[in-house]
PDB file of C-alpha atoms in Angstrom:
ATOM      1  CA  MET A   1       1.077   3.155 -22.807  1.00 67.00           C
ATOM      2  CA  ASN A   2       0.678  -0.384 -21.475  1.00 77.00           C
ATOM      3  CA  GLY A   3      -0.158  -3.613 -23.304  1.00 92.00           C
ATOM      4  CA  ILE A   4       0.395  -4.448 -26.970  1.00 97.00           C
ATOM      5  CA  PRO A   5       2.077  -1.543 -28.812  1.00 98.00           C
ATOM      6  CA  VAL A   6      -0.466  -0.038 -31.226  1.00 98.00           C
ATOM      7  CA  GLY A   7       0.172   2.288 -34.134  1.00 98.00           C
ATOM      8  CA  VAL A   8      -0.970   3.355 -37.589  1.00 98.00           C
ATOM      9  CA  LEU A   9      -0.521   0.699 -40.281  1.00 98.00           C
ATOM     10  CA  GLY A  10      -1.933   2.791 -43.116  1.00 98.00           C
ATOM     11  CA  SER A  11      -3.718   6.075 -43.801  1.00 98.00           C
ATOM     12  CA  GLY A  12      -5.954   7.495 -46.511  1.00 98.00           C
ATOM     13  CA  LYS A  13      -8.042  10.539 -47.348  1.00 98.00           C
ATOM     14  CA  TYR A  14     -10.798  11.623 -49.683  1.00 98.00           C
ATOM     15  CA  SER A  15     -11.837  15.103 -50.763  1.00 98.00           C
ATOM     16  CA  PRO A  16     -14.860  15.952 -52.916  1.00 98.00           C
ATOM     17  CA  GLU A  17     -13.917  17.465 -56.260  1.00 98.00           C
ATOM     18  CA  ARG A  18     -15.887  20.688 -55.967  1.00 98.00           C
ATOM     19  CA  ARG A  19     -13.937  23.663 -54.611  1.00 98.00           C
ATOM     20  CA  LEU A  20     -15.763  26.564 -52.979  1.00 98.00           C
ATOM     21  CA  THR A  21     -13.388  29.516 -53.228  1.00 98.00           C
ATOM     22  CA  ASN A  22     -13.359  32.783 -51.340  1.00 98.00           C
ATOM     23  CA  GLN A  23     -14.139  34.542 -54.616  1.00 98.00           C
ATOM     24  CA  GLU A  24     -17.331  32.501 -54.961  1.00 97.00           C
ATOM     25  CA  LEU A  25     -18.298  33.305 -51.374  1.00 97.00           C
ATOM     26  CA  GLU A  26     -17.927  37.000 -52.218  1.00 96.00           C
ATOM     27  CA  THR A  27     -20.952  36.575 -54.515  1.00 96.00           C
ATOM     28  CA  MET A  28     -22.991  34.870 -51.761  1.00 96.00           C
ATOM     29  CA  VAL A  29     -22.388  36.964 -48.627  1.00 95.00           C
ATOM     30  CA  GLU A  30     -20.818  40.278 -47.708  1.00 95.00           C
ATOM     31  CA  THR A  31     -17.168  39.260 -47.390  1.00 95.00           C
ATOM     32  CA  ASN A  32     -13.950  39.303 -49.378  1.00 96.00           C
ATOM     33  CA  ASP A  33     -10.936  37.119 -50.011  1.00 97.00           C
ATOM     34  CA  GLU A  34      -8.461  39.338 -48.154  1.00 97.00           C
ATOM     35  CA  TRP A  35     -10.603  39.431 -44.996  1.00 95.00           C
ATOM     36  CA  ILE A  36     -11.108  35.635 -44.983  1.00 97.00           C
ATOM     37  CA  VAL A  37      -7.434  34.845 -45.573  1.00 97.00           C
ATOM     38  CA  THR A  38      -6.255  37.359 -42.954  1.00 96.00           C
ATOM     39  CA  ARG A  39      -8.663  36.130 -40.278  1.00 94.00           C
ATOM     40  CA  THR A  40      -8.667  32.382 -40.997  1.00 97.00           C
ATOM     41  CA  GLY A  41      -5.977  31.431 -43.531  1.00 98.00           C
ATOM     42  CA  ILE A  42      -8.648  29.696 -45.648  1.00 98.00           C
ATOM     43  CA  ARG A  43      -8.666  30.166 -49.436  1.00 98.00           C
ATOM     44  CA  GLU A  44     -10.999  27.344 -50.482  1.00 98.00           C
ATOM     45  CA  ARG A  45     -12.897  24.383 -49.105  1.00 98.00           C
ATOM     46  CA  ARG A  46     -14.308  21.175 -50.633  1.00 98.00           C
ATOM     47  CA  ILE A  47     -18.040  20.566 -50.988  1.00 98.00           C
ATOM     48  CA  ALA A  48     -19.734  17.186 -51.426  1.00 98.00           C
ATOM     49  CA  THR A  49     -22.116  16.651 -54.332  1.00 98.00           C
ATOM     50  CA  PRO A  50     -25.852  16.420 -53.550  1.00 98.00           C
ATOM     51  CA  GLU A  51     -25.594  12.645 -54.058  1.00 98.00           C
ATOM     52  CA  GLN A  52     -22.767  12.185 -51.548  1.00 98.00           C
ATOM     53  CA  ALA A  53     -23.388  11.514 -47.863  1.00 98.00           C
ATOM     54  CA  THR A  54     -20.841  11.229 -45.064  1.00 98.00           C
ATOM     55  CA  SER A  55     -20.657   7.434 -45.477  1.00 98.00           C
ATOM     56  CA  ASP A  56     -19.635   7.865 -49.122  1.00 98.00           C
ATOM     57  CA  LEU A  57     -16.707  10.113 -48.195  1.00 98.00           C
ATOM     58  CA  ALA A  58     -15.781   7.794 -45.311  1.00 99.00           C
ATOM     59  CA  TYR A  59     -15.822   4.757 -47.592  1.00 98.00           C
ATOM     60  CA  GLU A  60     -13.416   6.336 -50.082  1.00 98.00           C
ATOM     61  CA  ALA A  61     -10.939   7.268 -47.338  1.00 99.00           C
ATOM     62  CA  ALA A  62     -11.278   3.807 -45.782  1.00 99.00           C
ATOM     63  CA  VAL A  63     -10.479   2.007 -49.061  1.00 98.00           C
ATOM     64  CA  ARG A  64      -7.288   4.045 -49.391  1.00 98.00           C
ATOM     65  CA  ALA A  65      -6.264   3.405 -45.768  1.00 98.00           C
ATOM     66  CA  LEU A  66      -6.844  -0.344 -46.092  1.00 98.00           C
ATOM     67  CA  ALA A  67      -4.770  -0.452 -49.275  1.00 98.00           C
ATOM     68  CA  ALA A  68      -1.936   1.445 -47.594  1.00 98.00           C
ATOM     69  CA  ALA A  69      -2.032  -0.940 -44.626  1.00 98.00           C
ATOM     70  CA  GLY A  70      -2.202  -4.074 -46.769  1.00 98.00           C
ATOM     71  CA  ILE A  71      -5.285  -5.168 -44.831  1.00 97.00           C
ATOM     72  CA  THR A  72      -8.504  -6.547 -46.330  1.00 98.00           C
ATOM     73  CA  ALA A  73     -11.895  -5.398 -45.069  1.00 98.00           C
ATOM     74  CA  ASP A  74     -12.812  -8.830 -43.707  1.00 98.00           C
ATOM     75  CA  GLN A  75      -9.758  -8.702 -41.431  1.00 98.00           C
ATOM     76  CA  LEU A  76     -11.139  -5.687 -39.577  1.00 98.00           C
ATOM     77  CA  ASP A  77     -12.425  -6.245 -36.053  1.00 98.00           C
ATOM     78  CA  LEU A  78     -13.720  -2.724 -35.452  1.00 98.00           C
ATOM     79  CA  ILE A  79     -14.874   0.355 -37.373  1.00 99.00           C
ATOM     80  CA  ILE A  80     -15.286   3.712 -35.654  1.00 99.00           C
ATOM     81  CA  VAL A  81     -16.617   6.704 -37.578  1.00 98.00           C
ATOM     82  CA  SER A  82     -16.103  10.017 -35.822  1.00 98.00           C
ATOM     83  CA  THR A  83     -18.636  12.504 -37.170  1.00 98.00           C
ATOM     84  CA  VAL A  84     -21.210  15.155 -36.271  1.00 98.00           C
ATOM     85  CA  THR A  85     -22.857  14.844 -39.690  1.00 98.00           C
ATOM     86  CA  PRO A  86     -23.926  11.182 -39.857  1.00 98.00           C
ATOM     87  CA  ASP A  87     -26.023   9.940 -42.759  1.00 98.00           C
ATOM     88  CA  MET A  88     -28.879   9.615 -40.245  1.00 98.00           C
ATOM     89  CA  PHE A  89     -29.381   9.195 -36.484  1.00 96.00           C
ATOM     90  CA  PHE A  90     -29.432   5.416 -36.891  1.00 97.00           C
ATOM     91  CA  PRO A  91     -28.211   3.081 -38.160  1.00 98.00           C
ATOM     92  CA  SER A  92     -24.737   4.426 -37.502  1.00 98.00           C
ATOM     93  CA  THR A  93     -22.658   5.700 -40.380  1.00 98.00           C
ATOM     94  CA  ALA A  94     -20.059   3.131 -39.294  1.00 99.00           C
ATOM     95  CA  CYS A  95     -22.546   0.319 -39.996  1.00 98.00           C
ATOM     96  CA  ILE A  96     -23.253   1.774 -43.446  1.00 98.00           C
ATOM     97  CA  VAL A  97     -19.496   1.938 -44.130  1.00 98.00           C
ATOM     98  CA  GLN A  98     -19.093  -1.633 -42.853  1.00 98.00           C
ATOM     99  CA  GLU A  99     -21.613  -2.835 -45.435  1.00 98.00           C
ATOM    100  CA  LYS A 100     -20.011  -0.805 -48.253  1.00 98.00           C
ATOM    101  CA  LEU A 101     -16.594  -2.271 -47.417  1.00 98.00           C
ATOM    102  CA  GLY A 102     -17.803  -5.830 -46.880  1.00 98.00           C
ATOM    103  CA  ALA A 103     -16.194  -5.805 -43.431  1.00 98.00           C
ATOM    104  CA  LYS A 104     -18.480  -8.574 -42.196  1.00 98.00           C
ATOM    105  CA  ASN A 105     -16.405  -9.394 -39.093  1.00 98.00           C
ATOM    106  CA  ALA A 106     -16.196  -5.858 -37.690  1.00 98.00           C
ATOM    107  CA  ALA A 107     -18.104  -4.276 -34.857  1.00 98.00           C
ATOM    108  CA  ALA A 108     -19.110  -0.746 -35.824  1.00 98.00           C
ATOM    109  CA  PHE A 109     -20.222   2.441 -34.105  1.00 98.00           C
ATOM    110  CA  ASP A 110     -20.203   6.226 -34.490  1.00 98.00           C
ATOM    111  CA  LEU A 111     -18.475   8.593 -32.090  1.00 98.00           C
ATOM    112  CA  SER A 112     -19.541  12.202 -31.530  1.00 98.00           C
ATOM    113  CA  ALA A 113     -16.905  14.562 -30.145  1.00 98.00           C
ATOM    114  CA  ALA A 114     -17.025  17.205 -32.898  1.00 97.00           C
ATOM    115  CA  CYS A 115     -13.616  18.319 -34.158  1.00 97.00           C
ATOM    116  CA  THR A 116     -11.850  16.224 -31.493  1.00 98.00           C
ATOM    117  CA  GLY A 117     -13.670  13.096 -32.640  1.00 98.00           C
ATOM    118  CA  PHE A 118     -10.763  11.520 -34.489  1.00 98.00           C
ATOM    119  CA  ILE A 119      -8.463  11.711 -31.433  1.00 98.00           C
ATOM    120  CA  TYR A 120     -11.233  10.228 -29.268  1.00 98.00           C
ATOM    121  CA  GLY A 121     -11.661   7.461 -31.848  1.00 98.00           C
ATOM    122  CA  LEU A 122      -7.944   6.677 -31.881  1.00 98.00           C
ATOM    123  CA  ALA A 123      -7.906   6.423 -28.084  1.00 98.00           C
ATOM    124  CA  ASN A 124     -10.848   4.011 -28.049  1.00 98.00           C
ATOM    125  CA  ALA A 125      -9.591   1.783 -30.849  1.00 98.00           C
ATOM    126  CA  SER A 126      -5.973   1.654 -29.702  1.00 98.00           C
ATOM    127  CA  GLY A 127      -7.076   0.753 -26.177  1.00 97.00           C
ATOM    128  CA  LEU A 128      -9.116  -2.194 -27.437  1.00 98.00           C
ATOM    129  CA  ILE A 129      -6.214  -3.466 -29.540  1.00 98.00           C
ATOM    130  CA  ALA A 130      -3.703  -2.948 -26.705  1.00 98.00           C
ATOM    131  CA  THR A 131      -5.733  -5.282 -24.474  1.00 97.00           C
ATOM    132  CA  GLY A 132      -5.713  -8.012 -27.107  1.00 97.00           C
ATOM    133  CA  MET A 133      -9.489  -7.815 -27.634  1.00 97.00           C
ATOM    134  CA  TYR A 134      -9.109  -6.806 -31.296  1.00 98.00           C
ATOM    135  CA  ARG A 135      -6.342  -7.089 -33.884  1.00 98.00           C
ATOM    136  CA  TYR A 136      -7.207  -4.463 -36.515  1.00 98.00           C
ATOM    137  CA  ALA A 137      -9.356  -1.341 -36.272  1.00 98.00           C
ATOM    138  CA  LEU A 138     -10.402   1.267 -38.818  1.00 99.00           C
ATOM    139  CA  VAL A 139     -10.843   4.787 -37.444  1.00 99.00           C
ATOM    140  CA  ILE A 140     -12.441   7.347 -39.746  1.00 99.00           C
ATOM    141  CA  GLY A 141     -13.082  11.069 -39.364  1.00 98.00           C
ATOM    142  CA  ALA A 142     -15.684  12.136 -41.933  1.00 98.00           C
ATOM    143  CA  GLU A 143     -17.932  15.157 -42.339  1.00 98.00           C
ATOM    144  CA  THR A 144     -20.331  16.824 -44.750  1.00 98.00           C
ATOM    145  CA  LEU A 145     -20.491  20.112 -42.874  1.00 98.00           C
ATOM    146  CA  SER A 146     -21.876  21.884 -45.939  1.00 98.00           C
ATOM    147  CA  ARG A 147     -25.237  20.261 -45.083  1.00 98.00           C
ATOM    148  CA  ILE A 148     -25.453  22.067 -41.735  1.00 98.00           C
ATOM    149  CA  THR A 149     -23.849  25.373 -42.788  1.00 98.00           C
ATOM    150  CA  ASP A 150     -25.957  28.484 -43.344  1.00 98.00           C
ATOM    151  CA  TYR A 151     -24.578  30.095 -46.501  1.00 97.00           C
ATOM    152  CA  THR A 152     -26.259  33.389 -45.614  1.00 96.00           C
ATOM    153  CA  ASP A 153     -24.248  33.640 -42.362  1.00 96.00           C
ATOM    154  CA  ARG A 154     -20.917  35.217 -43.261  1.00 93.00           C
ATOM    155  CA  ASN A 155     -19.433  34.414 -39.847  1.00 93.00           C
ATOM    156  CA  THR A 156     -19.659  30.649 -40.281  1.00 96.00           C
ATOM    157  CA  CYS A 157     -20.034  29.821 -43.989  1.00 97.00           C
ATOM    158  CA  ILE A 158     -16.448  30.877 -44.726  1.00 97.00           C
ATOM    159  CA  LEU A 159     -15.043  28.284 -42.331  1.00 98.00           C
ATOM    160  CA  PHE A 160     -16.340  24.811 -43.085  1.00 98.00           C
ATOM    161  CA  GLY A 161     -15.779  22.118 -45.699  1.00 98.00           C
ATOM    162  CA  ASP A 162     -16.350  18.424 -46.405  1.00 98.00           C
ATOM    163  CA  GLY A 163     -13.935  15.495 -46.449  1.00 98.00           C
ATOM    164  CA  ALA A 164     -12.799  12.269 -44.818  1.00 99.00           C
ATOM    165  CA  GLY A 165      -9.612  10.744 -43.488  1.00 98.00           C
ATOM    166  CA  ALA A 166      -8.981   7.226 -42.183  1.00 99.00           C
ATOM    167  CA  VAL A 167      -6.346   5.089 -40.528  1.00 99.00           C
ATOM    168  CA  VAL A 168      -5.950   1.373 -39.899  1.00 98.00           C
ATOM    169  CA  LEU A 169      -4.586   0.578 -36.435  1.00 98.00           C
ATOM    170  CA  GLY A 170      -2.801  -2.584 -35.384  1.00 98.00           C
ATOM    171  CA  GLN A 171       0.198  -3.959 -33.522  1.00 98.00           C
ATOM    172  CA  VAL A 172       3.549  -2.297 -34.239  1.00 98.00           C
ATOM    173  CA  PRO A 173       7.112  -3.020 -33.031  1.00 96.00           C
ATOM    174  CA  GLU A 174       8.096  -2.120 -29.464  1.00 95.00           C
ATOM    175  CA  GLY A 175       9.010   1.535 -29.114  1.00 94.00           C
ATOM    176  CA  ARG A 176       6.630   2.579 -31.899  1.00 97.00           C
ATOM    177  CA  GLY A 177       2.976   3.558 -31.898  1.00 98.00           C
ATOM    178  CA  PHE A 178       0.881   5.674 -29.562  1.00 98.00           C
ATOM    179  CA  ARG A 179       2.791   6.876 -26.534  1.00 98.00           C
ATOM    180  CA  SER A 180       0.067   8.953 -24.897  1.00 98.00           C
ATOM    181  CA  PHE A 181      -3.468  10.278 -25.098  1.00 98.00           C
ATOM    182  CA  LYS A 182      -4.911  13.288 -23.297  1.00 98.00           C
ATOM    183  CA  LEU A 183      -8.665  13.729 -23.654  1.00 98.00           C
ATOM    184  CA  GLY A 184     -10.846  16.364 -22.036  1.00 98.00           C
ATOM    185  CA  ALA A 185     -14.295  17.925 -22.034  1.00 98.00           C
ATOM    186  CA  ASP A 186     -16.133  20.911 -20.576  1.00 97.00           C
ATOM    187  CA  GLY A 187     -19.895  20.641 -20.999  1.00 97.00           C
ATOM    188  CA  GLY A 188     -20.217  24.104 -19.523  1.00 97.00           C
ATOM    189  CA  GLY A 189     -19.261  25.423 -22.950  1.00 96.00           C
ATOM    190  CA  SER A 190     -21.799  23.332 -24.857  1.00 96.00           C
ATOM    191  CA  GLU A 191     -23.741  26.363 -26.070  1.00 96.00           C
ATOM    192  CA  LEU A 192     -20.715  27.942 -27.749  1.00 97.00           C
ATOM    193  CA  LEU A 193     -20.730  25.551 -30.709  1.00 96.00           C
ATOM    194  CA  ALA A 194     -23.869  23.566 -31.378  1.00 97.00           C
ATOM    195  CA  LEU A 195     -26.477  22.224 -33.775  1.00 97.00           C
ATOM    196  CA  ARG A 196     -29.477  23.082 -31.645  1.00 97.00           C
ATOM    197  CA  ALA A 197     -32.403  21.395 -33.379  1.00 97.00           C
ATOM    198  CA  GLY A 198     -33.153  17.956 -34.766  1.00 97.00           C
ATOM    199  CA  GLY A 199     -32.617  15.941 -31.584  1.00 97.00           C
ATOM    200  CA  SER A 200     -34.926  15.079 -28.669  1.00 97.00           C
ATOM    201  CA  ARG A 201     -34.652  18.571 -27.147  1.00 97.00           C
ATOM    202  CA  LEU A 202     -35.887  20.392 -30.245  1.00 97.00           C
ATOM    203  CA  PRO A 203     -37.354  17.931 -32.763  1.00 97.00           C
ATOM    204  CA  ALA A 204     -37.743  19.214 -36.305  1.00 97.00           C
ATOM    205  CA  SER A 205     -40.730  21.528 -36.695  1.00 98.00           C
ATOM    206  CA  GLU A 206     -41.858  24.458 -38.816  1.00 98.00           C
ATOM    207  CA  THR A 207     -40.501  26.759 -36.111  1.00 98.00           C
ATOM    208  CA  THR A 208     -37.030  25.176 -35.886  1.00 98.00           C
ATOM    209  CA  VAL A 209     -36.696  25.224 -39.658  1.00 97.00           C
ATOM    210  CA  ALA A 210     -37.883  28.836 -39.927  1.00 97.00           C
ATOM    211  CA  GLU A 211     -35.451  29.892 -37.192  1.00 97.00           C
ATOM    212  CA  LYS A 212     -32.571  28.106 -38.961  1.00 97.00           C
ATOM    213  CA  GLN A 213     -31.836  25.998 -35.899  1.00 97.00           C
ATOM    214  CA  HIS A 214     -30.798  23.057 -38.068  1.00 98.00           C
ATOM    215  CA  PHE A 215     -27.665  24.969 -39.059  1.00 98.00           C
ATOM    216  CA  LEU A 216     -24.608  25.027 -36.826  1.00 97.00           C
ATOM    217  CA  TYR A 217     -24.218  27.917 -34.421  1.00 96.00           C
ATOM    218  CA  MET A 218     -20.868  29.171 -33.191  1.00 96.00           C
ATOM    219  CA  ASN A 219     -19.824  31.911 -30.802  1.00 96.00           C
ATOM    220  CA  GLY A 220     -16.650  32.593 -32.723  1.00 92.00           C
ATOM    221  CA  ARG A 221     -14.988  34.919 -30.241  1.00 93.00           C
ATOM    222  CA  ASP A 222     -15.307  32.600 -27.242  1.00 96.00           C
ATOM    223  CA  VAL A 223     -14.438  29.463 -29.226  1.00 96.00           C
ATOM    224  CA  PHE A 224     -11.295  31.188 -30.500  1.00 94.00           C
ATOM    225  CA  LYS A 225     -10.196  32.099 -26.968  1.00 95.00           C
ATOM    226  CA  PHE A 226     -10.865  28.547 -25.763  1.00 95.00           C
ATOM    227  CA  ALA A 227      -8.973  27.044 -28.705  1.00 95.00           C
ATOM    228  CA  VAL A 228      -5.884  29.182 -28.261  1.00 93.00           C
ATOM    229  CA  ARG A 229      -5.693  28.196 -24.598  1.00 94.00           C
ATOM    230  CA  ILE A 230      -6.499  24.499 -24.879  1.00 95.00           C
ATOM    231  CA  MET A 231      -4.438  23.575 -27.962  1.00 94.00           C
ATOM    232  CA  GLY A 232      -1.188  24.411 -26.200  1.00 94.00           C
ATOM    233  CA  SER A 233      -2.076  22.949 -22.812  1.00 96.00           C
ATOM    234  CA  ALA A 234      -3.421  19.655 -24.255  1.00 97.00           C
ATOM    235  CA  ALA A 235      -0.302  19.287 -26.383  1.00 97.00           C
ATOM    236  CA  GLU A 236       1.968  19.885 -23.406  1.00 97.00           C
ATOM    237  CA  GLU A 237       0.077  17.336 -21.294  1.00 98.00           C
ATOM    238  CA  ALA A 238       0.322  14.687 -24.029  1.00 98.00           C
ATOM    239  CA  LEU A 239       4.058  15.324 -24.275  1.00 98.00           C
ATOM    240  CA  GLU A 240       4.464  14.986 -20.512  1.00 97.00           C
ATOM    241  CA  LEU A 241       2.481  11.733 -20.424  1.00 98.00           C
ATOM    242  CA  ALA A 242       4.740  10.364 -23.180  1.00 97.00           C
ATOM    243  CA  GLY A 243       7.867  11.394 -21.276  1.00 97.00           C
ATOM    244  CA  MET A 244       8.853  13.775 -24.055  1.00 97.00           C
ATOM    245  CA  GLY A 245       9.570  17.464 -24.474  1.00 96.00           C
ATOM    246  CA  LYS A 246       8.846  20.092 -27.109  1.00 96.00           C
ATOM    247  CA  GLU A 247      12.206  19.417 -28.709  1.00 96.00           C
ATOM    248  CA  ASP A 248      11.125  15.827 -29.419  1.00 97.00           C
ATOM    249  CA  ILE A 249       8.344  16.828 -31.838  1.00 98.00           C
ATOM    250  CA  ASP A 250       9.174  16.034 -35.460  1.00 98.00           C
ATOM    251  CA  LEU A 251       5.769  17.069 -36.829  1.00 98.00           C
ATOM    252  CA  LEU A 252       2.749  18.783 -35.307  1.00 98.00           C
ATOM    253  CA  ILE A 253      -0.578  17.794 -36.872  1.00 98.00           C
ATOM    254  CA  PRO A 254      -3.210  20.155 -35.436  1.00 98.00           C
ATOM    255  CA  HIS A 255      -6.910  20.497 -36.067  1.00 98.00           C
ATOM    256  CA  GLN A 256      -7.237  22.785 -39.073  1.00 98.00           C
ATOM    257  CA  ALA A 257      -9.711  25.382 -37.821  1.00 97.00           C
ATOM    258  CA  ASN A 258      -7.916  28.690 -38.171  1.00 96.00           C
ATOM    259  CA  ILE A 259      -4.347  29.641 -39.075  1.00 97.00           C
ATOM    260  CA  ARG A 260      -4.116  32.027 -36.119  1.00 96.00           C
ATOM    261  CA  ILE A 261      -4.969  29.227 -33.682  1.00 96.00           C
ATOM    262  CA  ILE A 262      -2.347  26.993 -35.296  1.00 97.00           C
ATOM    263  CA  GLN A 263       0.247  29.768 -35.104  1.00 96.00           C
ATOM    264  CA  SER A 264      -0.473  30.308 -31.405  1.00 95.00           C
ATOM    265  CA  ALA A 265       0.107  26.585 -30.776  1.00 95.00           C
ATOM    266  CA  LEU A 266       3.400  26.728 -32.669  1.00 96.00           C
ATOM    267  CA  GLU A 267       4.496  29.698 -30.580  1.00 96.00           C
ATOM    268  CA  ARG A 268       3.649  27.974 -27.312  1.00 95.00           C
ATOM    269  CA  LEU A 269       5.418  24.767 -28.376  1.00 96.00           C
ATOM    270  CA  GLU A 270       8.385  26.761 -29.703  1.00 96.00           C
ATOM    271  CA  LEU A 271       8.156  25.065 -33.097  1.00 97.00           C
ATOM    272  CA  PRO A 272       8.976  26.489 -36.530  1.00 96.00           C
ATOM    273  CA  GLU A 273       6.205  26.386 -39.132  1.00 96.00           C
ATOM    274  CA  GLU A 274       8.102  23.773 -41.158  1.00 96.00           C
ATOM    275  CA  LYS A 275       7.469  21.314 -38.299  1.00 97.00           C
ATOM    276  CA  CYS A 276       3.703  21.703 -38.687  1.00 98.00           C
ATOM    277  CA  MET A 277       1.289  20.187 -41.196  1.00 98.00           C
ATOM    278  CA  ILE A 278      -0.940  23.013 -42.443  1.00 98.00           C
ATOM    279  CA  ASN A 279      -3.619  22.562 -45.102  1.00 98.00           C
ATOM    280  CA  VAL A 280      -6.392  24.802 -43.730  1.00 98.00           C
ATOM    281  CA  ASP A 281      -5.904  27.065 -46.754  1.00 98.00           C
ATOM    282  CA  ARG A 282      -7.139  24.292 -49.096  1.00 98.00           C
ATOM    283  CA  TYR A 283      -9.792  22.539 -47.030  1.00 98.00           C
ATOM    284  CA  GLY A 284     -11.058  24.853 -44.305  1.00 98.00           C
ATOM    285  CA  ASN A 285     -12.386  23.311 -41.109  1.00 98.00           C
ATOM    286  CA  MET A 286     -13.525  19.717 -41.724  1.00 98.00           C
ATOM    287  CA  SER A 287     -14.242  18.989 -38.048  1.00 98.00           C
ATOM    288  CA  ALA A 288     -13.426  15.325 -37.264  1.00 98.00           C
ATOM    289  CA  ALA A 289     -11.895  14.881 -40.734  1.00 98.00           C
ATOM    290  CA  SER A 290      -9.286  17.640 -40.353  1.00 98.00           C
ATOM    291  CA  ILE A 291      -6.581  15.758 -38.453  1.00 98.00           C
ATOM    292  CA  PRO A 292      -6.788  12.437 -40.366  1.00 98.00           C
ATOM    293  CA  VAL A 293      -6.772  14.249 -43.720  1.00 98.00           C
ATOM    294  CA  ALA A 294      -3.732  16.273 -42.620  1.00 98.00           C
ATOM    295  CA  LEU A 295      -2.004  13.084 -41.408  1.00 98.00           C
ATOM    296  CA  ALA A 296      -2.690  11.204 -44.643  1.00 98.00           C
ATOM    297  CA  GLU A 297      -1.522  14.167 -46.700  1.00 98.00           C
ATOM    298  CA  ALA A 298       1.692  14.473 -44.668  1.00 98.00           C
ATOM    299  CA  VAL A 299       2.391  10.781 -45.314  1.00 98.00           C
ATOM    300  CA  GLU A 300       1.668  11.181 -49.043  1.00 97.00           C
ATOM    301  CA  GLU A 301       4.029  14.152 -49.235  1.00 97.00           C
ATOM    302  CA  GLY A 302       6.853  12.216 -47.580  1.00 97.00           C
ATOM    303  CA  ARG A 303       6.854  14.428 -44.506  1.00 97.00           C
ATOM    304  CA  VAL A 304       6.525  11.415 -42.188  1.00 97.00           C
ATOM    305  CA  LYS A 305       9.215   8.764 -41.959  1.00 95.00           C
ATOM    306  CA  GLU A 306       9.790   5.742 -39.751  1.00 95.00           C
ATOM    307  CA  GLY A 307      10.587   6.703 -36.174  1.00 97.00           C
ATOM    308  CA  ASP A 308       9.212  10.252 -36.452  1.00 98.00           C
ATOM    309  CA  ARG A 309       7.411  11.596 -33.386  1.00 98.00           C
ATOM    310  CA  LEU A 310       4.054  13.108 -34.321  1.00 98.00           C
ATOM    311  CA  LEU A 311       1.902  15.222 -32.047  1.00 98.00           C
ATOM    312  CA  MET A 312      -1.784  15.407 -32.993  1.00 98.00           C
ATOM    313  CA  VAL A 313      -3.982  17.901 -31.160  1.00 98.00           C
ATOM    314  CA  GLY A 314      -7.521  19.182 -31.599  1.00 97.00           C
ATOM    315  CA  PHE A 315     -10.488  20.904 -29.979  1.00 97.00           C
ATOM    316  CA  GLY A 316     -14.170  21.093 -30.777  1.00 96.00           C
ATOM    317  CA  GLY A 317     -17.787  21.408 -29.735  1.00 96.00           C
ATOM    318  CA  GLY A 318     -18.779  19.878 -26.444  1.00 96.00           C
ATOM    319  CA  LEU A 319     -16.514  21.501 -25.581  1.00 97.00           C
ATOM    320  CA  THR A 320     -13.934  18.785 -26.148  1.00 98.00           C
ATOM    321  CA  TRP A 321     -10.208  18.553 -26.661  1.00 98.00           C
ATOM    322  CA  GLY A 322      -7.603  15.875 -27.198  1.00 98.00           C
ATOM    323  CA  ALA A 323      -3.959  15.248 -28.020  1.00 98.00           C
ATOM    324  CA  SER A 324      -1.864  12.214 -28.794  1.00 98.00           C
ATOM    325  CA  MET A 325       1.817  11.478 -29.168  1.00 98.00           C
ATOM    326  CA  LEU A 326       2.600   8.912 -31.857  1.00 98.00           C
ATOM    327  CA  VAL A 327       5.931   7.364 -32.884  1.00 98.00           C
ATOM    328  CA  TRP A 328       5.572   6.410 -36.553  1.00 97.00           C
TER     329      TRP A 328
END
């Protein structure tokens, strides 16, 4: 990575209080706890209250990240919110968060790359700081996926939850910070994971509502095959770009979609489970919020110390994927 060395100055997360357990899902659809845990590793997920929107979750995570970084909101130059569940099409959720924070000096925009959104956001923000254009940036991954989940569809409703994670980026000492980014996309797989209605292609209508096209659709089998393949290859490419090997990884922080996908990545990277941050059992798949929540939780638990080499990797709708090597 060229230019000013950029890294994470502080992290934070927020989870809604309500827990939706597998036992509760058993009363809603034809499923059971054993099947869900065996197939996904998920035991519960968090659900936002009816009064909470994505910006509210994002704000809470942002306040915690700013406090951890020792940065005030008016020092921020940039706010990026990675989300596929914005409060509304426009204004951006990032602008709403900017107002809530009082970050009057920050540019603000949303970024849509599904579950890979946080990695995409890190790459954008760190690049702008590395050039000297900005000094401090706030990158947030936040989702209220419960609003676009069909709780009569047993194939998808078991997977998704709500939450937000955030980091403050800024200059760090030489030898620290982001060492590589590997981003990718394959629009040929766009139909595998999508929210089909509500945009300019299929505006909201009686038909789209009746056909449940405002709920997310996923071809689980094909997405699983894609994820298993791309998680390992993206991670290996990020390592190569950083001039590192598998043995250099102190902690893997993967997108928390499915325990079997995480385990396949561990096998390919030849890592023991203790070198991986796993919280999918407690939160489910939070899309763009998964990786930042896992990062913030790892920091809170003391699993990340100065000089540690962290590998973050994710995949999502688009199809998109991304990985980053970070020296803490």
